[in-house]
mmCIF file of C-alpha atoms in Angstrom:
data_model
loop_
_atom_site.group_PDB
_atom_site.id
_atom_site.type_symbol
_atom_site.label_atom_id
_atom_site.label_comp_id
_atom_site.label_asym_id
_atom_site.label_seq_id
_atom_site.Cartn_x
_atom_site.Cartn_y
_atom_site.Cartn_z
ATOM 1 C CA MET J 272 0.000 0.000 0.000
ATOM 2 C CA GLY J 273 1.316 3.453 -0.852
ATOM 3 C CA LEU J 274 1.830 5.627 2.156
ATOM 4 C CA GLY J 275 2.409 9.178 1.072
ATOM 5 C CA SER J 276 1.963 11.899 3.675
ATOM 6 C CA LYS J 277 2.263 15.183 1.837
ATOM 7 C CA GLY J 278 1.555 18.064 4.222
ATOM 8 C CA LEU J 279 0.565 15.707 7.020
ATOM 9 C CA VAL J 280 2.498 17.272 9.873
ATOM 10 C CA LYS J 281 1.414 20.784 10.700
ATOM 11 C CA LYS J 282 2.619 22.990 13.517
ATOM 12 C CA GLY J 283 0.933 22.126 16.787
ATOM 13 C CA MET J 284 -0.484 18.790 15.648
ATOM 14 C CA MET J 285 0.020 16.246 18.437
ATOM 15 C CA GLY J 286 3.154 18.124 19.478
ATOM 16 C CA LEU J 287 4.868 16.896 16.327
ATOM 17 C CA GLY J 288 5.486 20.418 15.129
ATOM 18 C CA GLU J 289 6.718 21.612 18.506
ATOM 19 C CA MET J 290 9.689 19.334 19.010
ATOM 20 C CA GLY J 291 12.044 22.282 18.801
ATOM 21 C CA PHE J 292 14.670 20.570 16.687
ATOM 22 C CA ASN J 293 14.752 23.405 14.164
ATOM 23 C CA THR J 294 14.918 26.404 16.456
ATOM 24 C CA GLY J 295 15.793 29.468 14.426
ATOM 25 C CA GLY J 296 14.592 27.934 11.185
ATOM 26 C CA GLY J 297 16.537 26.237 8.450
ATOM 27 C CA ALA J 298 17.629 22.647 8.118
ATOM 28 C CA ILE J 299 17.397 20.383 11.147
ATOM 29 C CA ASN J 300 20.530 18.775 12.546
ATOM 30 C CA TRP J 301 19.906 15.701 14.688
ATOM 31 C CA PHE J 302 23.412 14.294 14.317
ATOM 32 C CA PRO J 303 26.684 14.726 16.231
ATOM 33 C CA GLY J 304 29.609 16.664 14.847
ATOM 34 C CA HIS J 305 31.696 13.623 13.991
ATOM 35 C CA MET J 306 29.165 12.683 11.301
ATOM 36 C CA ALA J 307 29.649 16.051 9.646
ATOM 37 C CA ALA J 308 33.369 15.325 9.607
ATOM 38 C CA ALA J 309 32.620 11.938 8.053
ATOM 39 C CA THR J 310 30.608 13.654 5.335
ATOM 40 C CA ARG J 311 33.548 15.926 4.544
ATOM 41 C CA ALA J 312 35.781 12.860 4.258
ATOM 42 C CA ILE J 313 33.267 11.200 1.918
ATOM 43 C CA ARG J 314 33.128 14.350 -0.181
ATOM 44 C CA ASP J 315 36.903 14.147 -0.611
ATOM 45 C CA ARG J 316 36.815 10.436 -1.450
ATOM 46 C CA LEU J 317 34.046 10.976 -3.979
ATOM 47 C CA LYS J 318 36.485 12.996 -6.037
ATOM 48 C CA LEU J 319 38.589 9.849 -6.415
ATOM 49 C CA ALA J 320 35.738 7.377 -6.923
ATOM 50 C CA ASP J 321 35.225 5.779 -10.319
ATOM 51 C CA PHE J 322 31.719 4.596 -9.464
ATOM 52 C CA VAL J 323 29.284 5.358 -6.625
ATOM 53 C CA ILE J 324 26.493 3.158 -5.301
ATOM 54 C CA GLU J 325 24.120 5.369 -3.327
ATOM 55 C CA VAL J 326 22.023 3.149 -1.055
ATOM 56 C CA ARG J 327 18.615 4.488 -0.073
ATOM 57 C CA ASP J 328 15.733 2.991 1.874
ATOM 58 C CA ALA J 329 13.072 1.843 -0.604
ATOM 59 C CA ARG J 330 10.365 3.070 1.790
ATOM 60 C CA ILE J 331 11.726 6.638 1.628
ATOM 61 C CA PRO J 332 13.404 6.992 -1.795
ATOM 62 C CA LEU J 333 13.849 10.761 -1.490
ATOM 63 C CA SER J 334 13.962 11.334 2.260
ATOM 64 C CA SER J 335 16.878 8.898 2.641
ATOM 65 C CA ALA J 336 19.070 10.911 0.252
ATOM 66 C CA ASN J 337 21.692 13.450 1.239
ATOM 67 C CA GLN J 338 20.585 16.350 -0.935
ATOM 68 C CA ASP J 339 23.750 18.392 -0.369
ATOM 69 C CA LEU J 340 25.851 15.718 -2.064
ATOM 70 C CA GLN J 341 23.490 15.044 -4.972
ATOM 71 C CA PRO J 342 25.267 17.346 -7.455
ATOM 72 C CA GLN J 343 28.586 15.646 -6.700
ATOM 73 C CA LEU J 344 27.029 12.182 -6.843
ATOM 74 C CA ARG J 345 25.266 12.858 -10.128
ATOM 75 C CA ALA J 346 28.507 14.130 -11.647
ATOM 76 C CA LYS J 347 29.999 10.629 -11.155
ATOM 77 C CA ARG J 348 29.073 7.333 -12.724
ATOM 78 C CA SER J 349 26.558 6.253 -10.130
ATOM 79 C CA LEU J 350 23.637 4.030 -9.296
ATOM 80 C CA ILE J 351 20.791 4.583 -6.839
ATOM 81 C CA VAL J 352 20.071 1.351 -4.993
ATOM 82 C CA LEU J 353 16.683 1.171 -3.263
ATOM 83 C CA ASN J 354 17.320 -1.374 -0.529
ATOM 84 C CA LYS J 355 14.695 -3.170 1.577
ATOM 85 C CA LYS J 356 12.460 -3.611 -1.440
ATOM 86 C CA ASP J 357 10.791 -6.477 0.420
ATOM 87 C CA LEU J 358 9.342 -3.862 2.822
ATOM 88 C CA ALA J 359 8.183 -1.500 0.063
ATOM 89 C CA ASN J 360 4.939 -1.572 -1.889
ATOM 90 C CA THR J 361 5.685 -3.144 -5.267
ATOM 91 C CA ASN J 362 3.267 -1.047 -7.330
ATOM 92 C CA ILE J 363 4.484 2.245 -5.864
ATOM 93 C CA MET J 364 8.091 1.080 -6.244
ATOM 94 C CA GLN J 365 7.531 0.675 -9.986
ATOM 95 C CA LYS J 366 6.411 4.312 -10.129
ATOM 96 C CA TRP J 367 9.580 5.342 -8.313
ATOM 97 C CA THR J 368 11.863 3.414 -10.657
ATOM 98 C CA ARG J 369 10.109 5.017 -13.635
ATOM 99 C CA PHE J 370 10.547 8.410 -11.990
ATOM 100 C CA PHE J 371 14.289 7.931 -11.558
ATOM 101 C CA GLU J 372 14.632 6.601 -15.080
ATOM 102 C CA SER J 373 12.804 9.655 -16.438
ATOM 103 C CA SER J 374 15.242 11.761 -14.407
ATOM 104 C CA LYS J 375 18.170 10.048 -16.166
ATOM 105 C CA GLN J 376 19.266 8.326 -12.951
ATOM 106 C CA ASP J 377 20.010 4.610 -12.897
ATOM 107 C CA CYS J 378 18.014 2.913 -10.147
ATOM 108 C CA LEU J 379 17.788 -0.678 -8.918
ATOM 109 C CA PRO J 380 15.541 -1.974 -6.094
ATOM 110 C CA ILE J 381 17.256 -4.748 -4.118
ATOM 111 C CA ASN J 382 17.189 -6.789 -0.940
ATOM 112 C CA ALA J 383 20.714 -6.601 0.502
ATOM 113 C CA HIS J 384 20.203 -9.901 2.347
ATOM 114 C CA SER J 385 19.402 -11.762 -0.874
ATOM 115 C CA ARG J 386 22.379 -13.272 -2.684
ATOM 116 C CA SER J 387 20.569 -13.298 -6.023
ATOM 117 C CA SER J 388 19.533 -9.671 -5.592
ATOM 118 C CA VAL J 389 23.080 -8.529 -4.766
ATOM 119 C CA SER J 390 24.508 -10.652 -7.594
ATOM 120 C CA LYS J 391 22.207 -8.816 -9.977
ATOM 121 C CA LEU J 392 23.556 -5.534 -8.626
ATOM 122 C CA LEU J 393 27.169 -6.659 -9.085
ATOM 123 C CA ASP J 394 26.483 -7.766 -12.642
ATOM 124 C CA LEU J 395 25.047 -4.326 -13.399
ATOM 125 C CA VAL J 396 28.019 -2.511 -11.823
ATOM 126 C CA GLU J 397 30.521 -4.640 -13.707
ATOM 127 C CA TYR J 398 28.635 -4.056 -16.936
ATOM 128 C CA LYS J 399 28.756 -0.290 -16.394
ATOM 129 C CA LEU J 400 32.473 -0.452 -15.569
ATOM 130 C CA LYS J 401 33.411 -2.824 -18.381
ATOM 131 C CA GLU J 402 34.913 -0.142 -20.601
ATOM 132 C CA ALA J 403 36.693 1.585 -17.697
ATOM 133 C CA ILE J 404 38.202 -1.698 -16.514
ATOM 134 C CA SER J 405 39.779 -2.191 -19.925
ATOM 135 C CA ARG J 406 41.670 1.089 -19.417
ATOM 136 C CA GLU J 407 42.428 1.025 -15.674
ATOM 137 C CA PRO J 408 43.718 -1.973 -13.674
ATOM 138 C CA THR J 409 42.061 -0.804 -10.435
ATOM 139 C CA LEU J 410 38.826 1.104 -9.957
ATOM 140 C CA LEU J 411 37.434 2.642 -6.772
ATOM 141 C CA VAL J 412 33.766 1.846 -6.057
ATOM 142 C CA MET J 413 32.104 3.707 -3.165
ATOM 143 C CA VAL J 414 29.013 2.491 -1.328
ATOM 144 C CA VAL J 415 27.403 5.431 0.468
ATOM 145 C CA GLY J 416 24.131 6.109 2.246
ATOM 146 C CA VAL J 417 22.502 7.528 5.368
ATOM 147 C CA PRO J 418 22.395 5.407 8.557
ATOM 148 C CA ASN J 419 20.482 2.123 8.600
ATOM 149 C CA VAL J 420 19.669 1.872 4.896
ATOM 150 C CA GLY J 421 21.535 -1.443 4.701
ATOM 151 C CA LYS J 422 25.029 -0.457 3.560
ATOM 152 C CA SER J 423 26.766 -2.954 5.851
ATOM 153 C CA ALA J 424 24.452 -5.809 4.860
ATOM 154 C CA LEU J 425 25.017 -4.990 1.200
ATOM 155 C CA ILE J 426 28.777 -4.675 1.360
ATOM 156 C CA ASN J 427 29.119 -7.815 3.505
ATOM 157 C CA ASN J 428 27.086 -9.765 0.963
ATOM 158 C CA ILE J 429 29.212 -8.292 -1.820
ATOM 159 C CA HIS J 430 32.271 -9.539 0.039
ATOM 160 C CA ARG J 431 30.811 -13.033 0.440
ATOM 161 C CA ILE J 432 29.964 -13.202 -3.246
ATOM 162 C CA ALA J 433 33.389 -11.831 -4.186
ATOM 163 C CA SER J 434 35.094 -14.390 -1.945
ATOM 164 C CA SER J 435 33.324 -17.211 -3.745
ATOM 165 C CA ARG J 436 34.038 -15.750 -7.180
ATOM 166 C CA PHE J 437 37.648 -14.822 -6.435
ATOM 167 C CA PRO J 438 39.038 -16.974 -3.572
ATOM 168 C CA GLY J 439 42.068 -15.621 -1.735
ATOM 169 C CA GLU J 440 41.378 -11.915 -2.281
ATOM 170 C CA ASP J 441 42.891 -9.706 0.431
ATOM 171 C CA GLU J 442 40.721 -7.645 2.756
ATOM 172 C CA ALA J 443 41.660 -4.591 4.786
ATOM 173 C CA ARG J 444 39.746 -2.484 7.305
ATOM 174 C CA TYR J 445 40.504 1.128 8.082
ATOM 175 C CA SER J 446 38.888 4.307 9.452
ATOM 176 C CA GLY J 447 35.565 2.608 10.068
ATOM 177 C CA SER J 448 35.316 1.660 6.402
ATOM 178 C CA ILE J 449 35.672 -1.649 4.651
ATOM 179 C CA ALA J 450 37.897 -2.044 1.628
ATOM 180 C CA TRP J 451 38.892 -5.006 -0.462
ATOM 181 C CA ARG J 452 39.834 -5.784 -4.029
ATOM 182 C CA TYR J 453 38.269 -8.177 -6.464
ATOM 183 C CA SER J 454 38.009 -8.272 -10.219
ATOM 184 C CA GLY J 455 39.887 -4.993 -10.479
ATOM 185 C CA HIS J 456 37.632 -3.113 -8.036
ATOM 186 C CA CYS J 457 38.437 -1.553 -4.671
ATOM 187 C CA TRP J 458 35.280 -1.140 -2.564
ATOM 188 C CA ILE J 459 34.829 1.484 0.177
ATOM 189 C CA GLN J 460 31.845 2.144 2.419
ATOM 190 C CA GLY J 461 30.805 5.540 3.806
ATOM 191 C CA VAL J 462 28.004 6.969 5.974
ATOM 192 C CA LEU J 463 26.142 10.094 4.872
ATOM 193 C CA VAL J 464 24.346 12.527 7.165
ATOM 194 C CA PRO J 465 20.677 12.724 6.149
ATOM 195 C CA SER J 466 19.288 16.023 4.883
ATOM 196 C CA ILE J 467 16.405 17.083 7.122
ATOM 197 C CA PRO J 468 14.805 20.225 5.682
ATOM 198 C CA ASP J 469 11.621 19.853 7.744
ATOM 199 C CA ILE J 470 10.189 17.893 10.657
ATOM 200 C CA GLU J 471 8.145 15.525 8.513
ATOM 201 C CA THR J 472 11.240 14.379 6.629
ATOM 202 C CA GLY J 473 12.900 13.823 9.992
ATOM 203 C CA LEU J 474 9.939 11.760 11.178
ATOM 204 C CA LYS J 475 10.039 9.622 8.030
ATOM 205 C CA LEU J 476 13.729 8.957 8.620
ATOM 206 C CA ALA J 477 13.026 8.140 12.260
ATOM 207 C CA LEU J 478 10.171 5.804 11.329
ATOM 208 C CA ALA J 479 12.429 3.980 8.871
ATOM 209 C CA GLY J 480 15.162 3.757 11.514
ATOM 210 C CA SER J 481 17.734 6.158 10.036
ATOM 211 C CA ILE J 482 17.498 8.372 13.125
ATOM 212 C CA LYS J 483 17.809 6.849 16.577
ATOM 213 C CA ASP J 484 14.497 6.506 18.409
ATOM 214 C CA SER J 485 16.027 8.203 21.446
ATOM 215 C CA VAL J 486 16.567 11.406 19.438
ATOM 216 C CA VAL J 487 12.924 11.813 18.458
ATOM 217 C CA GLY J 488 11.113 9.582 20.967
ATOM 218 C CA GLU J 489 9.192 6.388 20.255
ATOM 219 C CA ASP J 490 5.931 8.033 21.297
ATOM 220 C CA ARG J 491 6.226 10.797 18.685
ATOM 221 C CA ILE J 492 7.272 8.362 15.968
ATOM 222 C CA ALA J 493 4.308 6.090 16.750
ATOM 223 C CA GLN J 494 1.974 9.108 16.699
ATOM 224 C CA TYR J 495 3.284 10.014 13.269
ATOM 225 C CA LEU J 496 2.796 6.461 12.004
ATOM 226 C CA LEU J 497 -0.797 6.451 13.260
ATOM 227 C CA ALA J 498 -1.436 9.842 11.671
ATOM 228 C CA VAL J 499 -0.204 8.579 8.312
ATOM 229 C CA LEU J 500 -2.144 5.310 8.506
ATOM 230 C CA ASN J 501 -5.346 7.187 9.356
ATOM 231 C CA SER J 502 -4.828 9.824 6.660
ATOM 232 C CA ARG J 503 -4.463 7.064 4.072
ATOM 233 C CA GLY J 504 -7.333 4.956 5.357
ATOM 234 C CA THR J 505 -4.944 2.014 5.681
ATOM 235 C CA PRO J 506 -7.021 0.244 8.384
ATOM 236 C CA PHE J 507 -9.902 0.072 5.866
ATOM 237 C CA HIS J 508 -7.538 -1.519 3.331
ATOM 238 C CA TRP J 509 -6.574 -4.096 5.950
ATOM 239 C CA LYS J 510 -10.238 -4.881 6.525
ATOM 240 C CA TYR J 511 -10.993 -5.470 2.856
ATOM 241 C CA SER J 512 -7.819 -7.408 2.079
ATOM 242 C CA ASN J 513 -7.879 -9.594 5.172
ATOM 243 C CA THR J 514 -11.554 -9.964 6.050
ATOM 244 C CA ARG J 515 -11.491 -13.481 7.502
ATOM 245 C CA ARG J 516 -8.706 -12.813 10.000
ATOM 246 C CA MET J 517 -10.056 -9.366 10.865
ATOM 247 C CA GLU J 518 -13.354 -11.010 11.725
ATOM 248 C CA GLY J 519 -11.629 -13.217 14.235
ATOM 249 C CA ILE J 520 -10.659 -16.435 12.420
ATOM 250 C CA GLN J 521 -7.149 -17.224 13.637
ATOM 251 C CA TYR J 522 -4.536 -19.755 12.630
ATOM 252 C CA GLU J 523 -4.372 -23.055 14.449
ATOM 253 C CA ALA J 524 -1.530 -23.384 16.935
ATOM 254 C CA GLU J 525 -0.365 -26.805 15.770
ATOM 255 C CA GLY J 526 2.750 -26.721 13.666
ATOM 256 C CA LYS J 527 3.297 -22.987 14.125
ATOM 257 C CA ILE J 528 6.768 -21.545 14.678
ATOM 258 C CA GLY J 529 7.276 -19.422 17.772
ATOM 259 C CA TYR J 530 8.555 -15.865 17.314
ATOM 260 C CA SER J 531 10.343 -13.388 19.518
ATOM 261 C CA LEU J 532 8.884 -9.899 19.125
ATOM 262 C CA LYS J 533 12.314 -8.465 19.835
ATOM 263 C CA ASN J 534 13.806 -9.618 16.560
ATOM 264 C CA LEU J 535 10.822 -11.219 14.799
ATOM 265 C CA ARG J 536 12.893 -14.196 13.753
ATOM 266 C CA PRO J 537 11.845 -17.811 14.180
ATOM 267 C CA ASN J 538 13.271 -19.433 17.281
ATOM 268 C CA ARG J 539 13.989 -23.093 17.695
ATOM 269 C CA ARG J 540 12.021 -23.815 20.829
ATOM 270 C CA LYS J 541 8.780 -25.675 20.423
ATOM 271 C CA VAL J 542 5.622 -23.764 21.250
ATOM 272 C CA PRO J 543 3.596 -25.849 23.733
ATOM 273 C CA ASN J 544 0.188 -24.355 22.964
ATOM 274 C CA LYS J 545 -1.519 -21.262 21.673
ATOM 275 C CA SER J 546 -2.472 -19.904 25.091
ATOM 276 C CA ASP J 547 1.169 -19.651 26.137
ATOM 277 C CA VAL J 548 2.496 -17.540 23.233
ATOM 278 C CA LEU J 549 0.987 -14.628 21.368
ATOM 279 C CA TYR J 550 1.907 -15.420 17.801
ATOM 280 C CA ILE J 551 3.010 -12.603 15.585
ATOM 281 C CA GLU J 552 0.226 -13.403 13.121
ATOM 282 C CA ASP J 553 -2.431 -13.050 15.796
ATOM 283 C CA MET J 554 -0.784 -9.963 17.255
ATOM 284 C CA VAL J 555 -0.857 -8.296 13.834
ATOM 285 C CA THR J 556 -4.521 -9.229 13.419
ATOM 286 C CA GLU J 557 -5.393 -7.739 16.802
ATOM 287 C CA VAL J 558 -3.480 -4.552 16.005
ATOM 288 C CA GLN J 559 -5.137 -4.188 12.617
ATOM 289 C CA ARG J 560 -8.557 -4.892 14.071
ATOM 290 C CA ALA J 561 -8.004 -2.341 16.858
ATOM 291 C CA LEU J 562 -7.031 0.404 14.423
ATOM 292 C CA TYR J 563 -9.869 -0.440 12.043
ATOM 293 C CA SER J 564 -12.462 -0.424 14.842
ATOM 294 C CA THR J 565 -11.346 2.888 16.312
ATOM 295 C CA LEU J 566 -11.204 4.566 12.898
ATOM 296 C CA SER J 567 -14.525 3.184 11.631
ATOM 297 C CA GLU J 568 -16.342 4.060 14.873
ATOM 298 C CA PHE J 569 -14.800 7.517 15.239
ATOM 299 C CA ASN J 570 -17.384 10.309 15.103
ATOM 300 C CA GLY J 571 -14.936 13.107 14.405
ATOM 301 C CA ASN J 572 -13.106 14.167 11.262
ATOM 302 C CA PRO J 573 -9.637 12.586 10.967
ATOM 303 C CA GLU J 574 -8.627 15.394 8.611
ATOM 304 C CA ASP J 575 -9.090 17.901 11.422
ATOM 305 C CA GLU J 576 -5.964 18.255 13.569
ATOM 306 C CA SER J 577 -7.785 18.300 16.912
ATOM 307 C CA ASP J 578 -10.023 15.377 15.983
ATOM 308 C CA LEU J 579 -7.049 13.405 14.674
ATOM 309 C CA GLU J 580 -5.265 13.903 17.981
ATOM 310 C CA ILE J 581 -8.300 12.526 19.827
ATOM 311 C CA LEU J 582 -8.486 9.549 17.462
ATOM 312 C CA ILE J 583 -4.822 8.728 17.964
ATOM 313 C CA GLU J 584 -5.224 8.799 21.752
ATOM 314 C CA GLN J 585 -8.108 6.327 21.397
ATOM 315 C CA GLN J 586 -5.945 4.150 19.178
ATOM 316 C CA PHE J 587 -3.123 4.093 21.706
ATOM 317 C CA GLU J 588 -5.593 2.733 24.263
ATOM 318 C CA ALA J 589 -6.881 0.170 21.769
ATOM 319 C CA LEU J 590 -3.321 -0.870 20.886
ATOM 320 C CA GLN J 591 -2.470 -1.348 24.539
ATOM 321 C CA THR J 592 -5.362 -3.809 24.825
ATOM 322 C CA ALA J 593 -4.511 -5.509 21.523
ATOM 323 C CA LEU J 594 -0.879 -5.931 22.543
ATOM 324 C CA LYS J 595 -1.869 -7.108 26.045
ATOM 325 C CA ILE J 596 0.236 -4.496 27.815
ATOM 326 C CA PRO J 597 -0.651 -3.886 31.506
ATOM 327 C CA ASN J 598 -1.786 -0.398 32.468
ATOM 328 C CA LYS J 599 1.317 1.360 33.777
ATOM 329 C CA GLY J 600 0.928 4.916 32.520
ATOM 330 C CA SER J 601 3.883 6.317 30.572
ATOM 331 C CA GLU J 602 5.676 2.973 30.771
ATOM 332 C CA ALA J 603 2.768 1.299 28.988
ATOM 333 C CA ARG J 604 2.703 4.067 26.403
ATOM 334 C CA LEU J 605 6.383 3.541 25.650
ATOM 335 C CA MET J 606 5.936 -0.222 25.360
ATOM 336 C CA VAL J 607 2.969 0.209 23.001
ATOM 337 C CA SER J 608 5.041 2.532 20.826
ATOM 338 C CA LYS J 609 8.030 0.195 20.720
ATOM 339 C CA LYS J 610 5.999 -2.890 19.803
ATOM 340 C CA PHE J 611 3.925 -1.010 17.240
ATOM 341 C CA LEU J 612 7.060 0.380 15.573
ATOM 342 C CA THR J 613 8.691 -3.056 15.594
ATOM 343 C CA LEU J 614 5.736 -4.537 13.722
ATOM 344 C CA PHE J 615 5.879 -1.748 11.139
ATOM 345 C CA ARG J 616 9.646 -1.827 10.613
ATOM 346 C CA SER J 617 9.732 -5.587 10.213
ATOM 347 C CA GLY J 618 7.051 -5.489 7.539
ATOM 348 C CA LYS J 619 4.470 -7.346 9.615
ATOM 349 C CA LEU J 620 1.892 -4.598 9.033
ATOM 350 C CA GLY J 621 2.402 -4.722 5.285
ATOM 351 C CA THR J 622 4.572 -3.048 2.661
ATOM 352 C CA PHE J 623 4.758 0.728 2.580
ATOM 353 C CA ILE J 624 6.369 3.699 0.870
ATOM 354 C CA LEU J 625 6.343 6.918 2.881
ATOM 355 C CA ASP J 626 7.467 9.356 0.171
ATOM 356 C CA ASP J 627 5.124 10.594 -2.535
ATOM 357 C CA VAL J 628 6.352 10.268 -6.117
ATOM 358 C CA PRO J 629 6.978 13.861 -7.329
ATOM 359 C CA ASP J 630 4.434 15.019 -9.870
ATOM 360 C CA ASP J 631 6.654 17.203 -11.994
ATOM 361 C CA ASN J 632 10.221 18.100 -11.171
ATOM 362 C CA PRO J 633 12.816 15.338 -10.975
ATOM 363 C CA PRO J 634 15.292 15.355 -8.060
ATOM 364 C CA SER J 635 18.386 17.467 -8.561
#
């Protein structure tokens, strides 16, 4: 499901516009000084790079870009990689790839944890460097991106694939980067500071995990997620696409794999019975049903800021019940936010794209 949120956050709404991170106006800086120094170092290295892979989060194709470096990146042979495509809506992703293509920017959606996906990326890079390799024995390839877009997962998978293709290649680590040679390439990884021109962009980055939760606050991020879901009518989409489970028909416990909510990965222990463990599938159903019920029964206007704030407070209460969290005031609120965000970020609530595809002007 597409999840655009153009103009969603307005000053005063649920405190989201009063976080004070942009006092004095201008761009917002939620990052320590050493990251600015890292960006300067990347800027210098870009001058030497023969090819640049800019990794972005597929859920925020524009918000996860460093706009200040775009002119320098576009001046190089480069490729925009939209990672975490498994968490992004496929139909909307196709619109984004067409948008980048129309903007004369090469773009490839991938899953950095998939060997076949990364192999496809490597084949494309080698194809684009084929002529350059014939002239130069060694080429510098940079992998850059804002925090938590999957650079490390991508470059580690590249290394594994390279090790199998070219056994015995040397590897070196330095200055927090990873470098190694294979097939005439030297690969380097770098972290970019996100560009945050407004609070909503910052909230998108926080929701996707590119800004630490502690900087913004889980409560505010969860409020933003609820505001976006309500503005898009997503709970109604859940109802129509998953009617049987929303009406209360649940999976049988027998043969099910137990999950830890902390990492949402299957664990090896055997689940004794359904009453002992709240399965992720049933938790998602309860969450979706809670949000659908509160939205469908709400008498106010979700497009009105004050009414939307009331609706979201009702939904927090409904989520606390759905997630079976004891009533402990602010502690319960924090736990609701954390679990709700975990379900979203792991893709359990569905596939989403937070950025709207621009109507006219391509990115610079």
